[in-house]
Amino acid sequence: MNEPITRDTGASLLWDPLEAVSVLDDWVFQRSDIYHASAAEIETLKLTMARNAVDHHFTHNPTYRQYCQKSGFEPDQLNTLQDLARIPLITSSQFKISQVRTGPEEAIVKVCTSSGTQGSMSLVHRDETTLCRFLGSIQGSVDQLLGLDDAFCLHLGPSKEEAGDLWFSYAMAVTDMLFPTENFVVDGVFDPAKVVRRIQEARGDAENVLLVGAPIMFLHLDEYMTENGILLEDCENLFVITAGGWKRFRGSSIPREEFVGHLTKRFQGLDPSRIRDFFNMVELNSILAECEFHVKHVPPWIHVLTLDPRTLQPVANGRQGLLAFVDPTATSYPGFILTDDYARTVLDGECRCGRRGQGIEFTRRVEKVESRGCALKLDRAQLNR
């Protein structure tokens, strides 16, 4: 059933698939500057990589091929960047109800899971190429959007080993491949007192102290510091990375400005420009990191679409729509994902920070019973405090 089909593409194939793979890996792993390419270079990269990825999954994934054919879609229809909106998308909920995989099962090195609220857990199969490209995207985004040459990382979560297959915790814990890292959830227990002690110690020893975690964990830390009357001064070298849904805390909505206010009050001297939010979801094989102006920058190989929820046609930049990704880095599953998030494209050109490409802003999630994420799961678990 998983045997690839043979396709006579002839002269219609306008790119060399092997060369396209090499080019993509060069961008993911080798380039020291991926966010200052010209608009023409980004457009060519997106179109070529998307063509190659669609052709790969169309050829090697019979289920996706049938879906494309029923949709009246063929890979040779991708001739312009605008044509990427024609690619048949897979809803994120599909990963909860069926196995979405391209290629043989024995090639899978990690089956990644979502939070699984209300019994529905997404399962995303990653082969070595897919997983390595994800890790490469993290390194590139951290290097080029944070600009930290030296840092000591305090991770307000478990290690990769303790995180297991839960994607959110695993993805957050890979800072240990970038910087010396200490984890503060051990055997399910969060120790805020130890976090405070280590921040105090590290401030004088490291050029930058990188504090990483879900917003929920920062708010637990803030509660501890408030209850004990703790304010830390001289936090100019502190850098904060959040991920996992800062909008929710114990079922209540928290504006981002209020969240930043919590941090800057407890960590005096912390510049708000050094508080950055990263976005990832288990089905997305790259991360979207913020610049100093709090724009989430899309890596140049990914194309973002915001779609009208009724027609699934693209809406104009700046208008809210359902967020969709065309991510060519995944080889073990089609990375053409329609999410449960509403967002708007706030950048399609050059940012105030000087970086180019697409930038997005998340507005809200689709309202449904099971639209709860990993960060909220951490809150419900209470981490045995």
One Martini backbone bead per residue (centre of mass of N, CA, C, O) as a GRO file, in nm:
protein
  385
    1MET     BB    1   0.054   0.064  -0.016
    2ASN     BB    2   0.349   0.232   0.012
    3GLU     BB    3   0.404   0.246  -0.277
    4PRO     BB    4   0.534   0.412  -0.514
    5ILE     BB    5   0.482   0.599  -0.777
    6THR     BB    6   0.490   0.643  -1.128
    7ARG     BB    7   0.607   0.945  -1.288
    8ASP     BB    8   0.558   1.135  -1.589
    9THR     BB    9   0.689   1.455  -1.595
   10GLY     BB   10   0.908   1.560  -1.753
   11ALA     BB   11   0.916   1.898  -1.843
   12SER     BB   12   0.735   1.992  -1.589
   13LEU     BB   13   0.996   1.972  -1.428
   14LEU     BB   14   1.150   2.272  -1.283
   15TRP     BB   15   1.312   2.074  -1.085
   16ASP     BB   16   1.550   1.934  -0.872
   17PRO     BB   17   1.496   1.733  -0.611
   18LEU     BB   18   1.785   1.701  -0.500
   19GLU     BB   19   1.853   2.000  -0.504
   20ALA     BB   20   1.622   2.092  -0.319
   21VAL     BB   21   1.717   1.944  -0.067
   22SER     BB   22   1.992   2.087  -0.048
   23VAL     BB   23   1.881   2.375  -0.022
   24LEU     BB   24   1.713   2.339   0.232
   25ASP     BB   25   1.948   2.242   0.417
   26ASP     BB   26   2.109   2.499   0.387
   27TRP     BB   27   1.901   2.686   0.524
   28VAL     BB   28   1.866   2.527   0.796
   29PHE     BB   29   2.197   2.462   0.867
   30GLN     BB   30   2.402   2.699   0.726
   31ARG     BB   31   2.278   2.966   0.744
   32SER     BB   32   2.347   3.287   0.897
   33ASP     BB   33   2.107   3.430   0.702
   34ILE     BB   34   1.744   3.406   0.665
   35TYR     BB   35   1.610   3.725   0.711
   36HIS     BB   36   1.767   3.890   0.440
   37ALA     BB   37   1.629   3.819   0.201
   38SER     BB   38   1.490   3.854  -0.081
   39ALA     BB   39   1.187   3.843  -0.221
   40ALA     BB   40   1.271   3.665  -0.463
   41GLU     BB   41   1.417   3.445  -0.301
   42ILE     BB   42   1.178   3.360  -0.124
   43GLU     BB   43   0.981   3.284  -0.350
   44THR     BB   44   1.155   3.064  -0.480
   45LEU     BB   45   1.187   2.888  -0.233
   46LYS     BB   46   0.892   2.828  -0.169
   47LEU     BB   47   0.807   2.708  -0.441
   48THR     BB   48   1.021   2.483  -0.468
   49MET     BB   49   0.971   2.339  -0.195
   50ALA     BB   50   0.671   2.284  -0.233
   51ARG     BB   51   0.687   2.115  -0.485
   52ASN     BB   52   0.867   1.893  -0.366
   53ALA     BB   53   0.683   1.811  -0.129
   54VAL     BB   54   0.429   1.742  -0.286
   55ASP     BB   55   0.557   1.528  -0.468
   56HIS     BB   56   0.647   1.339  -0.243
   57HIS     BB   57   0.360   1.281  -0.115
   58PHE     BB   58   0.215   1.200  -0.375
   59THR     BB   59   0.410   0.953  -0.431
   60HIS     BB   60   0.432   0.819  -0.108
   61ASN     BB   61   0.109   0.892  -0.045
   62PRO     BB   62  -0.185   0.752  -0.113
   63THR     BB   63  -0.384   0.917   0.059
   64TYR     BB   64  -0.298   1.198  -0.037
   65ARG     BB   65  -0.339   1.147  -0.337
   66GLN     BB   66  -0.644   1.095  -0.324
   67TYR     BB   67  -0.714   1.368  -0.204
   68CYS     BB   68  -0.610   1.535  -0.440
   69GLN     BB   69  -0.783   1.404  -0.666
   70LYS     BB   70  -1.060   1.475  -0.534
   71SER     BB   71  -0.969   1.793  -0.550
   72GLY     BB   72  -0.824   1.844  -0.837
   73PHE     BB   73  -0.512   1.786  -0.776
   74GLU     BB   74  -0.184   1.880  -0.905
   75PRO     BB   75   0.149   1.951  -0.880
   76ASP     BB   76   0.160   2.110  -1.170
   77GLN     BB   77  -0.013   2.370  -1.048
   78LEU     BB   78   0.264   2.492  -0.938
   79ASN     BB   79   0.369   2.828  -1.053
   80THR     BB   80   0.297   3.007  -0.804
   81LEU     BB   81   0.263   3.141  -0.500
   82GLN     BB   82  -0.053   3.149  -0.515
   83ASP     BB   83  -0.084   2.831  -0.563
   84LEU     BB   84  -0.046   2.732  -0.262
   85ALA     BB   85  -0.361   2.756  -0.199
   86ARG     BB   86  -0.422   2.466  -0.353
   87ILE     BB   87  -0.325   2.296  -0.139
   88PRO     BB   88  -0.407   2.030   0.030
   89LEU     BB   89  -0.525   2.021   0.351
   90ILE     BB   90  -0.452   1.935   0.689
   91THR     BB   91  -0.596   1.889   0.968
   92SER     BB   92  -0.511   1.878   1.294
   93SER     BB   93  -0.740   1.666   1.369
   94GLN     BB   94  -0.638   1.423   1.193
   95PHE     BB   95  -0.409   1.337   1.407
   96LYS     BB   96  -0.640   1.215   1.610
   97ILE     BB   97  -0.791   0.985   1.398
   98SER     BB   98  -0.521   0.930   1.225
   99GLN     BB   99  -0.273   0.809   1.020
  100VAL     BB  100  -0.001   1.029   0.932
  101ARG     BB  101   0.199   0.891   0.665
  102THR     BB  102   0.521   0.889   0.508
  103GLY     BB  103   0.616   0.593   0.465
  104PRO     BB  104   0.779   0.388   0.662
  105GLU     BB  105   0.768   0.290   0.990
  106GLU     BB  106   1.084   0.226   1.029
  107ALA     BB  107   1.166   0.545   0.988
  108ILE     BB  108   1.067   0.608   1.265
  109VAL     BB  109   1.193   0.796   1.562
  110LYS     BB  110   0.923   0.980   1.636
  111VAL     BB  111   0.630   0.999   1.836
  112CYS     BB  112   0.433   1.276   1.856
  113THR     BB  113   0.261   1.450   2.120
  114SER     BB  114   0.005   1.587   2.254
  115SER     BB  115  -0.194   1.667   2.524
  116GLY     BB  116  -0.484   1.519   2.516
  117THR     BB  117  -0.748   1.644   2.551
  118GLN     BB  118  -1.025   1.460   2.604
  119GLY     BB  119  -0.860   1.204   2.452
  120SER     BB  120  -0.719   1.387   2.227
  121MET     BB  121  -0.438   1.278   2.032
  122SER     BB  122  -0.171   1.373   1.870
  123LEU     BB  123   0.005   1.206   1.593
  124VAL     BB  124   0.353   1.248   1.501
  125HIS     BB  125   0.562   1.144   1.239
  126ARG     BB  126   0.921   1.112   1.269
  127ASP     BB  127   1.194   1.133   1.100
  128GLU     BB  128   1.515   1.217   1.085
  129THR     BB  129   1.487   1.455   0.892
  130THR     BB  130   1.254   1.600   1.034
  131LEU     BB  131   1.383   1.633   1.316
  132CYS     BB  132   1.644   1.779   1.230
  133ARG     BB  133   1.501   2.025   1.103
  134PHE     BB  134   1.372   2.125   1.358
  135LEU     BB  135   1.633   2.172   1.517
  136GLY     BB  136   1.750   2.370   1.306
  137SER     BB  137   1.527   2.588   1.338
  138ILE     BB  138   1.593   2.661   1.626
  139GLN     BB  139   1.884   2.750   1.595
  140GLY     BB  140   1.835   2.973   1.384
  141SER     BB  141   1.633   3.145   1.549
  142VAL     BB  142   1.806   3.196   1.797
  143ASP     BB  143   2.056   3.315   1.659
  144GLN     BB  144   1.885   3.542   1.466
  145LEU     BB  145   1.672   3.663   1.698
  146LEU     BB  146   1.853   3.684   1.968
  147GLY     BB  147   2.177   3.699   1.968
  148LEU     BB  148   2.317   3.461   2.146
  149ASP     BB  149   2.638   3.360   2.235
  150ASP     BB  150   2.579   3.368   2.555
  151ALA     BB  151   2.430   3.123   2.789
  152PHE     BB  152   2.214   3.050   3.063
  153CYS     BB  153   1.972   2.793   3.112
  154LEU     BB  154   1.636   2.817   3.245
  155HIS     BB  155   1.411   2.548   3.271
  156LEU     BB  156   1.050   2.538   3.334
  157GLY     BB  157   1.107   2.216   3.300
  158PRO     BB  158   1.165   1.931   3.156
  159SER     BB  159   1.336   1.707   3.025
  160LYS     BB  160   1.353   1.516   2.751
  161GLU     BB  161   1.330   1.249   2.903
  162GLU     BB  162   1.073   1.329   3.072
  163ALA     BB  163   0.892   1.421   2.830
  164GLY     BB  164   0.927   1.246   2.587
  165ASP     BB  165   0.651   1.270   2.351
  166LEU     BB  166   0.586   1.547   2.446
  167TRP     BB  167   0.630   1.805   2.244
  168PHE     BB  168   0.642   2.062   2.406
  169SER     BB  169   0.855   1.970   2.615
  170TYR     BB  170   1.067   1.881   2.415
  171ALA     BB  171   1.104   2.149   2.258
  172MET     BB  172   1.184   2.319   2.514
  173ALA     BB  173   1.441   2.122   2.593
  174VAL     BB  174   1.651   2.185   2.342
  175THR     BB  175   1.843   2.399   2.475
  176ASP     BB  176   2.079   2.189   2.543
  177MET     BB  177   2.205   2.230   2.241
  178LEU     BB  178   2.286   2.549   2.292
  179PHE     BB  179   2.295   2.546   2.616
  180PRO     BB  180   2.340   2.556   2.924
  181THR     BB  181   2.116   2.342   3.126
  182GLU     BB  182   1.839   2.379   3.358
  183ASN     BB  183   1.596   2.192   3.529
  184PHE     BB  184   1.259   2.249   3.718
  185VAL     BB  185   1.135   1.963   3.639
  186VAL     BB  186   1.109   1.688   3.870
  187ASP     BB  187   0.900   1.444   3.882
  188GLY     BB  188   0.666   1.679   3.845
  189VAL     BB  189   0.836   1.905   4.004
  190PHE     BB  190   0.822   2.240   4.105
  191ASP     BB  191   1.103   2.481   4.186
  192PRO     BB  192   1.100   2.812   4.258
  193ALA     BB  193   1.327   2.857   4.465
  194LYS     BB  194   1.554   2.754   4.280
  195VAL     BB  195   1.522   2.957   4.058
  196VAL     BB  196   1.594   3.208   4.220
  197ARG     BB  197   1.877   3.118   4.305
  198ARG     BB  198   1.992   3.079   4.012
  199ILE     BB  199   1.956   3.365   3.917
  200GLN     BB  200   2.136   3.499   4.127
  201GLU     BB  201   2.394   3.338   4.047
  202ALA     BB  202   2.398   3.382   3.722
  203ARG     BB  203   2.415   3.692   3.677
  204GLY     BB  204   2.743   3.696   3.739
  205ASP     BB  205   2.838   3.448   3.530
  206ALA     BB  206   2.660   3.539   3.285
  207GLU     BB  207   2.586   3.716   3.012
  208ASN     BB  208   2.321   3.532   2.994
  209VAL     BB  209   1.984   3.476   3.116
  210LEU     BB  210   1.781   3.203   3.026
  211LEU     BB  211   1.425   3.202   3.033
  212VAL     BB  212   1.226   2.899   3.005
  213GLY     BB  213   0.866   2.873   2.922
  214ALA     BB  214   0.566   2.854   3.020
  215PRO     BB  215   0.356   3.090   3.130
  216ILE     BB  216   0.251   2.928   3.367
  217MET     BB  217   0.532   2.905   3.509
  218PHE     BB  218   0.574   3.209   3.551
  219LEU     BB  219   0.318   3.243   3.731
  220HIS     BB  220   0.410   3.055   3.952
  221LEU     BB  221   0.663   3.217   4.015
  222ASP     BB  222   0.517   3.481   4.083
  223GLU     BB  223   0.357   3.374   4.323
  224TYR     BB  224   0.598   3.303   4.497
  225MET     BB  225   0.727   3.587   4.502
  226THR     BB  226   0.482   3.734   4.621
  227GLU     BB  227   0.443   3.565   4.884
  228ASN     BB  228   0.774   3.641   4.952
  229GLY     BB  229   0.869   3.929   4.860
  230ILE     BB  230   1.014   3.906   4.567
  231LEU     BB  231   1.286   4.101   4.428
  232LEU     BB  232   1.479   4.140   4.133
  233GLU     BB  233   1.772   4.283   4.061
  234ASP     BB  234   1.964   4.327   3.794
  235CYS     BB  235   1.804   4.210   3.497
  236GLU     BB  236   1.945   4.293   3.217
  237ASN     BB  237   2.053   3.977   3.142
  238LEU     BB  238   1.770   3.893   3.093
  239PHE     BB  239   1.596   3.621   2.915
  240VAL     BB  240   1.273   3.560   2.761
  241ILE     BB  241   1.094   3.247   2.692
  242THR     BB  242   0.790   3.171   2.538
  243ALA     BB  243   0.546   2.891   2.531
  244GLY     BB  244   0.199   2.770   2.497
  245GLY     BB  245  -0.004   2.999   2.588
  246TRP     BB  246  -0.052   3.311   2.739
  247LYS     BB  247  -0.382   3.346   2.756
  248ARG     BB  248  -0.380   3.112   2.982
  249PHE     BB  249  -0.508   3.090   3.337
  250ARG     BB  250  -0.716   2.913   3.495
  251GLY     BB  251  -0.939   2.995   3.258
  252SER     BB  252  -0.806   3.276   3.207
  253SER     BB  253  -0.755   3.582   3.069
  254ILE     BB  254  -0.433   3.723   2.950
  255PRO     BB  255  -0.280   3.980   2.877
  256ARG     BB  256   0.025   4.046   2.766
  257GLU     BB  257   0.082   4.305   2.925
  258GLU     BB  258   0.035   4.172   3.202
  259PHE     BB  259   0.249   3.958   3.180
  260VAL     BB  260   0.488   4.153   3.148
  261GLY     BB  261   0.437   4.298   3.417
  262HIS     BB  262   0.510   4.065   3.599
  263LEU     BB  263   0.808   4.041   3.510
  264THR     BB  264   0.912   4.342   3.547
  265LYS     BB  265   0.853   4.348   3.853
  266ARG     BB  266   1.029   4.099   3.949
  267PHE     BB  267   1.244   4.184   3.705
  268GLN     BB  268   1.451   4.424   3.745
  269GLY     BB  269   1.557   4.549   3.419
  270LEU     BB  270   1.371   4.415   3.230
  271ASP     BB  271   1.334   4.414   2.896
  272PRO     BB  272   1.064   4.374   2.689
  273SER     BB  273   1.245   4.299   2.431
  274ARG     BB  274   1.339   4.025   2.613
  275ILE     BB  275   1.039   3.925   2.551
  276ARG     BB  276   0.962   3.613   2.404
  277ASP     BB  277   0.758   3.447   2.159
  278PHE     BB  278   0.687   3.114   2.074
  279PHE     BB  279   0.589   2.904   1.794
  280ASN     BB  280   0.421   2.582   1.824
  281MET     BB  281   0.329   2.265   1.681
  282VAL     BB  282   0.319   1.934   1.634
  283GLU     BB  283   0.266   1.975   1.308
  284LEU     BB  284   0.503   2.168   1.318
  285ASN     BB  285   0.854   2.185   1.179
  286SER     BB  286   0.867   2.472   1.311
  287ILE     BB  287   0.955   2.794   1.425
  288LEU     BB  288   0.818   3.100   1.572
  289ALA     BB  289   0.992   3.396   1.618
  290GLU     BB  290   1.068   3.675   1.792
  291CYS     BB  291   1.129   3.993   1.789
  292GLU     BB  292   1.179   4.305   1.937
  293PHE     BB  293   0.871   4.374   1.803
  294HIS     BB  294   0.681   4.114   1.823
  295VAL     BB  295   0.735   3.947   1.564
  296LYS     BB  296   0.645   3.662   1.393
  297HIS     BB  297   0.873   3.480   1.222
  298VAL     BB  298   0.895   3.332   0.909
  299PRO     BB  299   1.042   3.106   0.763
  300PRO     BB  300   1.134   3.112   0.423
  301TRP     BB  301   1.018   2.806   0.363
  302ILE     BB  302   0.753   2.916   0.466
  303HIS     BB  303   0.397   2.924   0.410
  304VAL     BB  304   0.144   3.156   0.483
  305LEU     BB  305  -0.207   3.128   0.565
  306THR     BB  306  -0.516   3.317   0.549
  307LEU     BB  307  -0.852   3.200   0.606
  308ASP     BB  308  -1.161   3.161   0.525
  309PRO     BB  309  -1.381   2.963   0.708
  310ARG     BB  310  -1.591   2.916   0.468
  311THR     BB  311  -1.391   2.901   0.192
  312LEU     BB  312  -1.068   2.881   0.215
  313GLN     BB  313  -0.977   3.163   0.136
  314PRO     BB  314  -0.780   3.409   0.102
  315VAL     BB  315  -0.685   3.679   0.284
  316ALA     BB  316  -0.591   3.971   0.362
  317ASN     BB  317  -0.365   4.145   0.483
  318GLY     BB  318  -0.466   4.196   0.831
  319ARG     BB  319  -0.667   3.971   0.828
  320GLN     BB  320  -0.863   3.748   0.969
  321GLY     BB  321  -0.772   3.392   0.993
  322LEU     BB  322  -0.707   3.089   0.916
  323LEU     BB  323  -0.434   2.900   0.986
  324ALA     BB  324  -0.171   2.816   0.748
  325PHE     BB  325   0.070   2.564   0.633
  326VAL     BB  326   0.374   2.543   0.428
  327ASP     BB  327   0.586   2.266   0.510
  328PRO     BB  328   0.885   2.114   0.367
  329THR     BB  329   1.049   1.957   0.611
  330ALA     BB  330   0.849   1.722   0.591
  331THR     BB  331   0.872   1.363   0.507
  332SER     BB  332   0.662   1.182   0.709
  333TYR     BB  333   0.461   1.425   0.647
  334PRO     BB  334   0.226   1.646   0.562
  335GLY     BB  335   0.299   2.009   0.590
  336PHE     BB  336  -0.029   2.080   0.531
  337ILE     BB  337  -0.178   2.304   0.757
  338LEU     BB  338  -0.484   2.328   0.936
  339THR     BB  339  -0.575   2.518   1.191
  340ASP     BB  340  -0.717   2.648   1.516
  341ASP     BB  341  -0.610   2.932   1.428
  342TYR     BB  342  -0.619   3.271   1.460
  343ALA     BB  343  -0.492   3.513   1.218
  344ARG     BB  344  -0.243   3.758   1.106
  345THR     BB  345  -0.084   3.935   0.859
  346VAL     BB  346   0.176   4.182   0.951
  347LEU     BB  347   0.393   4.059   0.740
  348ASP     BB  348   0.522   4.136   0.384
  349GLY     BB  349   0.856   4.199   0.422
  350GLU     BB  350   0.971   4.462   0.615
  351CYS     BB  351   1.087   4.509   0.919
  352ARG     BB  352   1.192   4.712   1.172
  353CYS     BB  353   1.443   4.505   1.217
  354GLY     BB  354   1.512   4.413   0.890
  355ARG     BB  355   1.350   4.179   0.839
  356ARG     BB  356   1.223   3.925   0.621
  357GLY     BB  357   0.888   3.846   0.525
  358GLN     BB  358   0.684   3.680   0.733
  359GLY     BB  359   0.422   3.785   0.968
  360ILE     BB  360   0.253   3.708   1.282
  361GLU     BB  361  -0.076   3.715   1.452
  362PHE     BB  362  -0.244   3.611   1.720
  363THR     BB  363  -0.593   3.596   1.833
  364ARG     BB  364  -0.734   3.298   1.823
  365ARG     BB  365  -0.937   3.030   1.887
  366VAL     BB  366  -1.124   2.785   1.822
  367GLU     BB  367  -1.441   2.719   1.935
  368LYS     BB  368  -1.396   2.438   2.149
  369VAL     BB  369  -1.371   2.190   2.370
  370GLU     BB  370  -1.059   2.089   2.263
  371SER     BB  371  -0.912   2.389   2.270
  372ARG     BB  372  -0.640   2.274   2.431
  373GLY     BB  373  -0.330   2.308   2.559
  374CYS     BB  374  -0.028   2.242   2.706
  375ALA     BB  375  -0.024   2.474   2.912
  376LEU     BB  376  -0.298   2.403   3.044
  377LYS     BB  377  -0.214   2.125   3.136
  378LEU     BB  378  -0.001   2.220   3.334
  379ASP     BB  379  -0.201   2.369   3.516
  380ARG     BB  380  -0.384   2.129   3.594
  381ALA     BB  381  -0.148   1.959   3.723
  382GLN     BB  382   0.033   2.165   3.917
  383LEU     BB  383   0.309   2.015   3.967
  384ASN     BB  384   0.298   1.947   4.278
  385ARG     BB  385   0.314   2.215   4.464
   0.00000   0.00000   0.00000
